CSV table of C-alpha atoms in Angstrom, one decimal:
chain,number,residue,atom,x,y,z
A,1,MET,CA,135.9,119.9,71.1
A,2,PRO,CA,133.8,116.8,71.6
A,3,ARG,CA,131.2,117.0,74.3
A,4,LEU,CA,131.2,114.6,77.1
A,5,VAL,CA,127.5,114.4,78.0
A,6,THR,CA,126.0,111.0,77.1
A,7,PRO,CA,122.3,110.9,76.6
A,8,PRO,CA,120.5,109.2,79.5
A,9,GLU,CA,119.3,105.6,79.2
A,10,ASP,CA,115.8,106.6,80.5
A,11,PRO,CA,113.9,109.7,79.4
A,12,ALA,CA,113.1,110.3,83.0
A,13,GLU,CA,116.8,110.3,83.9
A,14,ARG,CA,117.8,113.8,84.8
A,15,ASP,CA,121.4,113.3,85.6
A,16,PRO,CA,123.4,112.7,82.4
A,17,ALA,CA,126.6,113.6,84.0
A,18,SER,CA,126.5,110.8,86.6
A,19,ALA,CA,128.5,107.6,86.6
A,20,ALA,CA,130.2,106.9,83.2
A,21,GLY,CA,127.8,109.3,81.5
A,22,GLY,CA,129.6,112.5,82.2
A,23,LEU,CA,132.4,114.3,84.0
A,24,LEU,CA,130.7,115.7,87.0
A,25,SER,CA,127.4,115.3,88.7
A,26,PRO,CA,125.4,118.4,89.7
A,27,LYS,CA,124.8,119.3,93.4
A,28,ARG,CA,121.8,117.6,94.9
A,29,ARG,CA,119.6,118.3,97.8
A,30,ALA,CA,120.0,116.2,100.9
A,31,VAL,CA,118.0,112.9,100.8
A,32,PRO,CA,116.8,111.1,103.9
A,33,PRO,CA,118.6,107.8,104.6
A,34,ALA,CA,115.5,105.7,104.4
A,35,LEU,CA,114.7,107.2,101.0
A,36,ARG,CA,118.2,106.6,99.8
A,37,VAL,CA,117.9,102.9,100.7
A,38,ARG,CA,114.6,102.6,98.9
A,39,ARG,CA,116.0,104.2,95.8
A,40,ALA,CA,119.1,102.0,95.9
A,41,THR,CA,116.9,98.9,96.1
A,42,ARG,CA,114.7,100.1,93.2
A,43,SER,CA,117.7,101.0,91.1
A,44,VAL,CA,119.0,97.4,91.1
A,45,VAL,CA,115.6,95.9,90.6
A,46,SER,CA,114.7,98.3,87.8
A,47,ILE,CA,117.7,97.6,85.6
A,48,PRO,CA,116.8,95.8,82.4
A,49,ARG,CA,116.3,92.0,82.6
A,50,ALA,CA,119.2,91.4,80.2
A,51,ALA,CA,121.5,93.4,82.6
A,52,ARG,CA,120.3,91.4,85.6
A,53,GLN,CA,120.9,88.1,83.8
A,54,SER,CA,124.4,89.3,82.8
A,55,LEU,CA,125.0,90.4,86.4
A,56,ARG,CA,124.4,86.9,87.6
A,57,TRP,CA,127.0,85.4,85.2
A,58,ASP,CA,129.3,88.3,86.0
A,59,PHE,CA,129.1,87.4,89.7
A,60,LEU,CA,130.1,83.9,88.9
A,61,ALA,CA,132.9,85.0,86.7
A,62,GLY,CA,134.1,87.4,89.4
A,63,ALA,CA,134.1,84.7,92.0
A,64,CYS,CA,136.2,82.4,89.9
A,65,SER,CA,138.5,85.3,89.0
A,66,GLY,CA,138.9,86.1,92.7
A,67,ALA,CA,140.0,82.6,93.4
A,68,TYR,CA,142.4,82.7,90.4
A,69,MET,CA,144.0,85.9,91.5
A,70,GLY,CA,144.2,85.0,95.2
A,71,LEU,CA,145.8,81.6,94.7
A,72,ALA,CA,148.7,83.0,92.5
A,73,PHE,CA,149.2,86.7,92.0
A,74,PRO,CA,150.2,87.8,95.6
A,75,PHE,CA,153.1,85.3,95.5
A,76,PHE,CA,154.7,85.8,92.1
A,77,THR,CA,157.4,88.2,93.4
A,78,ARG,CA,158.0,86.3,96.6
A,79,ILE,CA,158.5,83.0,94.8
A,80,ALA,CA,160.6,84.5,92.0
A,81,ARG,CA,162.9,86.4,94.4
A,82,GLY,CA,162.8,84.4,97.6
A,83,ASP,CA,162.6,80.8,96.3
A,84,LEU,CA,164.1,80.9,92.8
A,85,HIS,CA,166.5,83.8,93.5
A,86,ALA,CA,165.6,85.9,90.5
A,87,SER,CA,167.8,88.9,89.9
A,88,GLU,CA,166.6,92.5,90.2
A,89,THR,CA,166.6,92.8,86.4
A,90,ALA,CA,164.3,89.7,86.2
A,91,ILE,CA,162.0,91.2,88.8
A,92,ALA,CA,161.9,94.5,86.8
A,93,LEU,CA,161.1,92.5,83.6
A,94,LEU,CA,158.3,90.7,85.4
A,95,ALA,CA,156.8,94.0,86.5
A,96,ALA,CA,157.1,95.3,82.9
A,97,ALA,CA,155.6,92.2,81.2
A,98,PRO,CA,151.9,93.2,81.2
A,99,PHE,CA,152.8,96.6,79.8
A,100,LEU,CA,154.5,95.2,76.7
A,101,GLY,CA,151.1,93.9,75.8
A,102,ASN,CA,149.6,97.4,76.5
A,103,LEU,CA,151.9,98.9,73.9
A,104,CYS,CA,150.1,96.7,71.3
A,105,SER,CA,146.6,97.8,72.4
A,106,PRO,CA,146.0,100.0,69.3
A,107,LEU,CA,146.7,96.9,67.2
A,108,TRP,CA,144.3,94.8,69.3
A,109,ALA,CA,141.6,97.4,69.0
A,110,ARG,CA,142.1,97.7,65.3
A,111,GLN,CA,141.7,93.9,64.9
A,112,MET,CA,138.4,93.9,66.8
A,113,GLU,CA,137.0,96.9,65.1
A,114,GLY,CA,133.6,96.1,63.7
A,115,ARG,CA,133.6,92.6,65.2
A,116,SER,CA,132.1,90.9,68.2
A,117,LYS,CA,134.2,91.7,71.3
A,118,MET,CA,133.5,88.6,73.3
A,119,PRO,CA,135.8,86.2,71.3
A,120,PHE,CA,138.8,88.6,71.9
A,121,VAL,CA,138.1,88.5,75.7
A,122,GLN,CA,137.6,84.8,75.7
A,123,GLY,CA,140.7,84.0,73.6
A,124,ALA,CA,143.0,86.3,75.6
A,125,TRP,CA,141.8,85.2,79.0
A,126,ILE,CA,141.8,81.4,78.3
A,127,THR,CA,145.2,81.5,76.6
A,128,ALA,CA,146.8,83.6,79.4
A,129,ARG,CA,145.4,81.6,82.3
A,130,SER,CA,146.2,78.3,80.7
A,131,LEU,CA,149.9,79.2,81.0
A,132,LEU,CA,149.7,78.6,84.7
A,133,LEU,CA,149.2,75.0,83.9
A,134,LEU,CA,152.8,75.0,82.8
A,135,THR,CA,154.2,76.0,86.2
A,136,PRO,CA,155.1,72.4,87.1
A,137,LEU,CA,157.9,72.8,84.6
A,138,ALA,CA,159.3,76.0,86.2
A,139,PHE,CA,162.1,74.8,88.4
A,140,ALA,CA,164.3,77.9,87.8
A,141,ALA,CA,163.8,81.7,87.8
A,142,TRP,CA,163.8,82.4,84.1
A,143,PRO,CA,161.2,79.7,83.1
A,144,PHE,CA,159.0,81.0,86.0
A,145,ILE,CA,159.5,84.6,84.8
A,146,ALA,CA,158.7,83.6,81.2
A,147,ILE,CA,155.4,81.8,82.2
A,148,VAL,CA,154.2,84.6,84.5
A,149,GLY,CA,155.3,87.3,82.2
A,150,GLY,CA,153.6,85.6,79.3
A,151,LEU,CA,150.4,85.3,81.2
A,152,GLN,CA,150.3,89.0,81.9
A,153,PHE,CA,151.3,89.9,78.4
A,154,VAL,CA,148.6,87.9,76.7
A,155,GLY,CA,145.9,89.0,79.2
A,156,THR,CA,146.2,92.6,78.1
A,157,ILE,CA,144.7,91.7,74.7
A,158,ALA,CA,141.3,91.6,76.3
A,159,ALA,CA,141.4,95.2,77.7
A,160,PRO,CA,139.9,97.2,74.8
A,161,ALA,CA,137.2,94.5,74.1
A,162,TYR,CA,136.3,94.3,77.8
A,163,THR,CA,135.9,98.0,78.1
A,164,SER,CA,133.6,98.1,75.1
A,165,LEU,CA,131.5,95.2,76.6
A,166,MET,CA,131.0,97.0,79.9
A,167,ARG,CA,129.4,99.8,78.0
A,168,ASP,CA,127.1,97.4,76.3
A,169,ILE,CA,126.2,95.2,79.3
A,170,TYR,CA,125.2,97.7,82.0
A,171,PRO,CA,123.1,100.9,81.8
A,172,ASP,CA,125.0,104.1,82.4
A,173,ARG,CA,123.0,105.1,85.4
A,174,ALA,CA,123.9,102.0,87.4
A,175,ARG,CA,127.2,100.8,85.9
A,176,GLY,CA,129.4,102.0,88.7
A,177,ARG,CA,127.4,100.2,91.4
A,178,LEU,CA,126.9,97.0,89.5
A,179,MET,CA,130.6,96.7,88.6
A,180,GLY,CA,131.3,97.5,92.3
A,181,TYR,CA,129.1,94.6,93.5
A,182,VAL,CA,130.8,92.2,91.1
A,183,ARG,CA,134.2,93.2,92.4
A,184,VAL,CA,133.1,92.8,96.0
A,185,VAL,CA,132.3,89.2,95.3
A,186,ALA,CA,135.7,88.8,93.5
A,187,GLN,CA,137.5,90.3,96.5
A,188,ILE,CA,135.8,88.0,99.0
A,189,LEU,CA,137.0,85.0,97.0
A,190,THR,CA,140.5,86.6,96.6
A,191,PHE,CA,140.6,86.9,100.4
A,192,LEU,CA,139.7,83.3,101.0
A,193,ALA,CA,142.0,82.0,98.3
A,194,THR,CA,145.0,84.1,99.5
A,195,LEU,CA,144.4,83.1,103.1
A,196,THR,CA,144.5,79.4,102.0
A,197,ALA,CA,147.4,79.7,99.6
A,198,GLY,CA,149.8,81.5,101.9
A,199,ARG,CA,149.5,78.9,104.6
A,200,LEU,CA,149.7,76.0,102.1
A,201,LEU,CA,152.9,77.4,100.6
A,202,ASP,CA,154.5,77.8,104.1
A,203,HIS,CA,153.5,74.2,105.0
A,204,GLY,CA,155.3,72.6,102.1
A,205,VAL,CA,152.7,72.7,99.3
A,206,SER,CA,154.6,73.7,96.1
A,207,TYR,CA,153.5,76.5,93.8
A,208,ARG,CA,153.9,73.9,91.0
A,209,PHE,CA,150.8,72.3,92.3
A,210,LEU,CA,148.9,75.4,93.5
A,211,PHE,CA,149.3,77.6,90.4
A,212,PRO,CA,147.7,75.1,88.0
A,213,VAL,CA,144.7,75.1,90.2
A,214,ALA,CA,144.6,78.9,90.0
A,215,GLY,CA,144.7,78.6,86.2
A,216,LEU,CA,141.7,76.3,86.2
A,217,PHE,CA,139.7,78.8,88.2
A,218,GLY,CA,140.8,81.5,85.7
A,219,ILE,CA,139.6,79.5,82.8
A,220,ALA,CA,136.3,78.8,84.5
A,221,ALA,CA,135.9,82.6,85.0
A,222,ALA,CA,136.4,83.2,81.3
A,223,LEU,CA,133.8,80.6,80.4
A,224,ALA,CA,131.2,82.1,82.9
A,225,PHE,CA,131.8,85.6,81.5
A,226,ARG,CA,131.0,84.3,78.0
A,227,GLN,CA,127.3,84.1,79.1
A,228,VAL,CA,126.9,87.8,79.6
A,229,ARG,CA,124.8,89.6,77.0
A,230,ALA,CA,124.7,93.2,75.7
A,231,LEU,CA,121.6,95.3,76.3
A,232,ALA,CA,121.4,96.0,72.5
A,233,PRO,CA,123.7,95.0,69.6
A,234,SER,CA,126.5,97.5,69.1
A,235,ALA,CA,126.3,99.5,65.9
A,236,LEU,CA,128.9,98.5,63.4
A,237,PRO,CA,131.1,101.3,61.9
A,238,VAL,CA,129.8,102.8,58.7
A,239,GLY,CA,132.2,103.3,55.8
A,240,GLU,CA,135.6,102.0,54.8
A,241,LYS,CA,137.6,100.3,57.5
A,242,LEU,CA,140.8,102.1,58.3
A,243,SER,CA,144.2,100.4,57.8
A,244,THR,CA,146.2,99.6,60.9
A,245,ARG,CA,148.4,102.7,60.3
A,246,GLN,CA,145.4,104.9,59.8
A,247,PHE,CA,143.7,103.5,62.8
A,248,ALA,CA,146.7,104.1,65.0
A,249,LEU,CA,147.0,107.7,63.8
A,250,ASP,CA,143.3,108.2,64.3
A,251,THR,CA,143.6,106.9,67.8
A,252,LEU,CA,146.5,109.3,68.6
A,253,THR,CA,144.4,112.3,67.3
A,254,ILE,CA,142.2,111.8,70.4
A,255,LEU,CA,144.9,113.5,72.4
A,256,ARG,CA,144.8,116.5,70.0
A,257,ASP,CA,141.0,116.8,69.6
A,258,ASN,CA,139.6,115.9,73.1
A,259,GLU,CA,141.1,118.4,75.5
A,260,PRO,CA,139.4,117.1,78.7
A,261,TYR,CA,140.6,113.6,77.9
A,262,ARG,CA,144.1,114.9,77.2
A,263,TRP,CA,144.3,116.4,80.6
A,264,PHE,CA,143.1,113.1,82.1
A,265,ALA,CA,145.6,111.1,80.1
A,266,PHE,CA,148.6,113.2,81.0
A,267,SER,CA,147.7,113.4,84.7
A,268,VAL,CA,147.2,109.6,84.8
A,269,PHE,CA,150.5,109.1,83.0
A,270,THR,CA,152.4,111.2,85.5
A,271,TYR,CA,150.8,109.6,88.5
A,272,GLY,CA,151.1,106.1,87.0
A,273,PHE,CA,154.8,106.6,86.2
A,274,GLY,CA,155.5,107.4,89.8
A,275,ASN,CA,153.4,104.5,91.1
A,276,LEU,CA,155.0,102.0,88.7
A,277,LEU,CA,158.5,103.4,89.5
A,278,VAL,CA,158.1,102.1,93.1
A,279,THR,CA,155.8,99.1,92.7
A,280,PRO,CA,158.6,96.6,92.0
A,281,LEU,CA,160.5,98.1,94.9
A,282,TYR,CA,157.7,97.3,97.3
A,283,GLY,CA,158.2,93.6,96.7
A,284,LEU,CA,162.0,93.8,96.8
A,285,TYR,CA,161.8,95.8,100.0
A,286,GLN,CA,159.5,93.1,101.6
A,287,VAL,CA,161.9,90.2,100.7
A,288,ASP,CA,165.3,91.8,101.0
A,289,VAL,CA,164.9,94.1,103.9
A,290,LEU,CA,161.9,92.8,105.9
A,291,HIS,CA,162.4,89.1,105.0
A,292,ILE,CA,158.7,88.5,104.6
A,293,SER,CA,157.2,85.0,104.6
A,294,ASN,CA,154.4,83.6,102.4
A,295,THR,CA,152.0,83.7,105.3
A,296,GLN,CA,152.8,87.3,106.0
A,297,ILE,CA,152.3,88.2,102.3
A,298,ALA,CA,148.9,86.4,102.5
A,299,ASN,CA,148.0,88.4,105.6
A,300,LEU,CA,148.8,91.7,103.9
A,301,ALA,CA,147.0,90.7,100.8
A,302,ASN,CA,143.9,89.6,102.8
A,303,PHE,CA,143.9,92.9,104.6
A,304,ALA,CA,144.0,94.7,101.3
A,305,SER,CA,141.1,92.5,100.0
A,306,LEU,CA,139.0,93.5,103.0
A,307,TRP,CA,139.5,97.1,102.2
A,308,SER,CA,138.9,96.5,98.6
A,309,ILE,CA,135.5,95.1,99.5
A,310,VAL,CA,134.8,98.4,101.3
A,311,GLY,CA,136.3,100.3,98.5
A,312,PHE,CA,134.3,98.8,95.7
A,313,VAL,CA,131.0,99.6,97.5
A,314,PHE,CA,132.1,103.1,98.4
A,315,TRP,CA,133.7,104.1,95.1
A,316,GLY,CA,130.8,102.7,93.1
A,317,TRP,CA,128.4,104.8,95.1
A,318,LEU,CA,130.7,107.9,95.0
A,319,MET,CA,131.3,107.6,91.3
A,320,ASP,CA,127.6,107.5,90.5
A,321,ARG,CA,127.3,110.8,92.4
A,322,ILE,CA,130.3,112.9,91.5
A,323,GLY,CA,131.5,111.3,88.3
A,324,ALA,CA,134.5,109.1,87.4
A,325,PRO,CA,137.3,111.7,86.9
A,326,ARG,CA,136.9,113.2,90.4
A,327,THR,CA,136.8,109.6,91.8
A,328,VAL,CA,140.1,109.0,90.0
A,329,LEU,CA,141.6,112.0,91.9
A,330,PHE,CA,140.6,110.7,95.3
A,331,SER,CA,141.9,107.3,94.4
A,332,ILE,CA,145.2,108.7,93.4
A,333,VAL,CA,145.6,110.3,96.9
A,334,CYS,CA,145.2,106.9,98.5
A,335,ILE,CA,147.8,105.2,96.2
A,336,ALA,CA,150.3,108.0,96.5
A,337,SER,CA,150.2,107.6,100.3
A,338,ILE,CA,151.5,104.0,100.0
A,339,ALA,CA,155.0,105.3,99.1
A,340,LEU,CA,155.0,107.4,102.3
A,341,VAL,CA,154.2,104.3,104.4
A,342,TYR,CA,157.0,102.3,102.9
A,343,PHE,CA,159.3,105.3,103.4
A,344,SER,CA,158.6,105.4,107.1
A,345,THR,CA,158.1,101.7,108.1
A,346,HIS,CA,160.8,99.2,109.0
A,347,ALA,CA,158.7,96.3,110.1
A,348,VAL,CA,156.2,94.0,108.4
A,349,ASN,CA,153.4,95.1,110.7
A,350,GLY,CA,153.8,98.7,109.5
A,351,LEU,CA,152.8,97.5,106.0
A,352,PHE,CA,149.2,96.8,107.0
A,353,PHE,CA,148.4,100.5,106.6
A,354,ALA,CA,149.9,100.4,103.1
A,355,SER,CA,147.7,97.3,102.4
A,356,ALA,CA,144.6,99.1,103.5
A,357,LEU,CA,145.5,102.1,101.2
A,358,SER,CA,146.3,99.7,98.4
A,359,GLY,CA,143.1,97.7,98.6
A,360,PHE,CA,140.8,100.8,99.1
A,361,GLY,CA,142.6,103.0,96.5
A,362,PHE,CA,143.0,100.5,93.7
A,363,ALA,CA,139.3,99.6,94.0
A,364,GLY,CA,138.6,103.2,93.1
A,365,ILE,CA,141.2,103.2,90.3
A,366,GLU,CA,139.8,100.0,88.8
A,367,LEU,CA,136.3,101.3,88.7
A,368,SER,CA,136.9,104.9,87.9
A,369,TYR,CA,139.5,104.4,85.1
A,370,LEU,CA,137.1,102.3,83.1
A,371,ALA,CA,134.1,104.6,83.8
A,372,ALA,CA,136.2,107.7,83.0
A,373,ILE,CA,137.2,106.3,79.6
A,374,LEU,CA,133.6,105.6,78.9
A,375,ALA,CA,132.7,109.1,79.9
A,376,TYR,CA,135.2,110.7,77.6
A,377,ALA,CA,134.7,108.4,74.6
A,378,GLU,CA,132.3,109.2,71.8
A,379,THR,CA,129.7,106.6,70.9
A,380,GLY,CA,131.3,103.6,69.1
A,381,ARG,CA,134.9,104.6,70.1
A,382,ALA,CA,135.2,103.1,73.6
A,383,ALA,CA,137.6,100.4,72.5
A,384,GLN,CA,139.7,103.0,70.7
A,385,TYR,CA,139.9,105.2,73.8
A,386,GLN,CA,140.8,102.1,76.0
A,387,SER,CA,143.5,101.2,73.5
A,388,LEU,CA,145.0,104.7,73.8
A,389,HIS,CA,144.8,104.5,77.6
A,390,SER,CA,146.5,101.1,77.5
A,391,LEU,CA,149.2,102.3,75.1
A,392,LEU,CA,150.1,105.1,77.5
A,393,LEU,CA,150.0,102.6,80.4
A,394,GLY,CA,152.4,100.4,78.4
A,395,VAL,CA,154.9,103.2,77.8
A,396,ARG,CA,155.1,104.1,81.5
A,397,GLY,CA,154.8,100.5,82.6
A,398,ILE,CA,157.9,99.5,80.7
A,399,LEU,CA,160.0,102.6,81.4
A,400,ALA,CA,159.2,103.1,85.1
A,401,PRO,CA,160.3,99.7,86.6
A,402,LEU,CA,163.5,99.9,84.5
A,403,VAL,CA,164.2,103.4,86.0
A,404,GLY,CA,163.1,102.4,89.5
A,405,ILE,CA,165.6,99.6,90.0
A,406,PRO,CA,168.7,101.6,89.1
A,407,LEU,CA,167.3,104.6,91.1
A,408,MET,CA,167.0,102.4,94.2
A,409,LYS,CA,170.5,101.0,93.8
A,410,ALA,CA,171.9,104.6,93.5
A,411,LEU,CA,169.9,106.4,96.1
A,412,GLY,CA,168.4,103.7,98.4
A,413,TYR,CA,164.9,102.5,99.0
A,414,GLN,CA,163.7,105.5,101.0
A,415,ASN,CA,164.8,108.1,98.5
A,416,ALA,CA,163.3,106.1,95.7
A,417,PHE,CA,160.0,106.0,97.6
A,418,LEU,CA,160.0,109.8,98.0
A,419,ILE,CA,160.7,110.4,94.3
A,420,GLY,CA,157.8,108.1,93.4
A,421,PHE,CA,155.5,109.9,95.8
A,422,ALA,CA,156.5,113.3,94.3
A,423,LEU,CA,155.6,112.1,90.8
A,424,MET,CA,152.3,110.8,92.0
A,425,ALA,CA,151.5,114.1,93.8
A,426,VAL,CA,152.2,116.0,90.6
A,427,GLY,CA,149.9,113.7,88.7
A,428,GLY,CA,147.2,114.2,91.3
A,429,GLY,CA,147.6,118.0,91.1
A,430,MET,CA,147.1,117.8,87.3
A,431,GLN,CA,144.0,115.8,87.8
A,432,TYR,CA,142.7,118.3,90.4
A,433,LEU,CA,143.2,121.1,87.9
A,434,ALA,CA,141.5,119.1,85.1
A,435,THR,CA,138.4,118.4,87.3
A,436,GLY,CA,138.4,122.0,88.5
A,437,LYS,CA,138.1,123.2,84.9
A,438,ALA,CA,135.3,120.7,84.2
A,439,ARG,CA,133.4,121.9,87.3
A,440,ARG,CA,133.6,125.5,86.2
A,441,ALA,CA,132.5,124.6,82.7
A,442,ALA,CA,129.6,122.6,84.1
A,443,SER,CA,128.6,125.6,86.3
A,444,ALA,CA,128.8,128.0,83.3
A,445,THR,CA,126.4,125.8,81.3
A,446,THR,CA,124.0,125.4,84.2
A,447,PHE,CA,123.1,129.1,84.7
């Protein structure tokens, strides 16, 4: 069974299980608040110069990405359903589109094996975000679905390469916090962009003008991210390069050989299936039952962004203390609770609690998924682990929305929300059992 302890970056580092470097952090003695502040300040200042320079460019890329996301993404379902009268099937396909790309992740990872990862990130991001420049041509539902779905499909190509780059750019001991800071900047810009876009759309400005502007911000983010640099060149694989079939089979053997990761993958799959079962239903419920406006969508999205800012700071700090897999567990609890809010609310104002849970919880998911994969992955296999994670995400992402829509038609919204919650609770329970085993194993090796 592969070990999950990554050697510390610094010989003086005594906590190899922290952040993305291991499953669980050992218990620590209480530290006075003033000393914690001094240590936090030193930890940012003391990171390598290359990482600090990359952080500056990552901040700029995050700001542009936040504007790109905020100007467009919260309104895709509202415009498709409310303005262009897309069918339930079209909405389900829109929800499944990014996961079609995830199914191809082992192929993307195979193509980038032994090569520089940055060109794959650049190519995918620029191509995907350029598709928003075509939205002036989308006067009907299906062209709109095709453009937005294509954007999300192509964007998934970058995932394995991006994960590998994150390991190379930031040191293990500070990765969670630094990534959290970047996402705080992104969420601030998302908040401002969504606030502006929702009101512009409700005052007659067309998405055919607004979405190309979002695309330009997205392209600018990709160009800024191009300037980040690895702390040290990644070692190229030694030996004969595997064929695509051999690479795919070797990727699948991770589930057989790495038991802790297998537990993680199956728990995330179960939770994720329940979440993706109800995610398209949230948008339909807002439009069909609550008759939500663009401004109200913007208000909900902005409330979520505010909680995301809090979440990225909190989860980054927590993850560096207790490890990524346990952070995943607490994040799952937040996301599962959203379904209960939708089950019980019958007014738009009731969704603000769901928005808070969404912003706070998905901040934890975004940080901890990536860091957990890096924790489980052996050196040189981060992209391969990410491709397997994305493959499983693709399977559930395609199946769950296509199950959720018929389920809603047969049983109604409320019952569908309860079923989604039950699946997420089962996934959370599996993650609790997995982290419990890891805690006992860590205690056994400590004494």
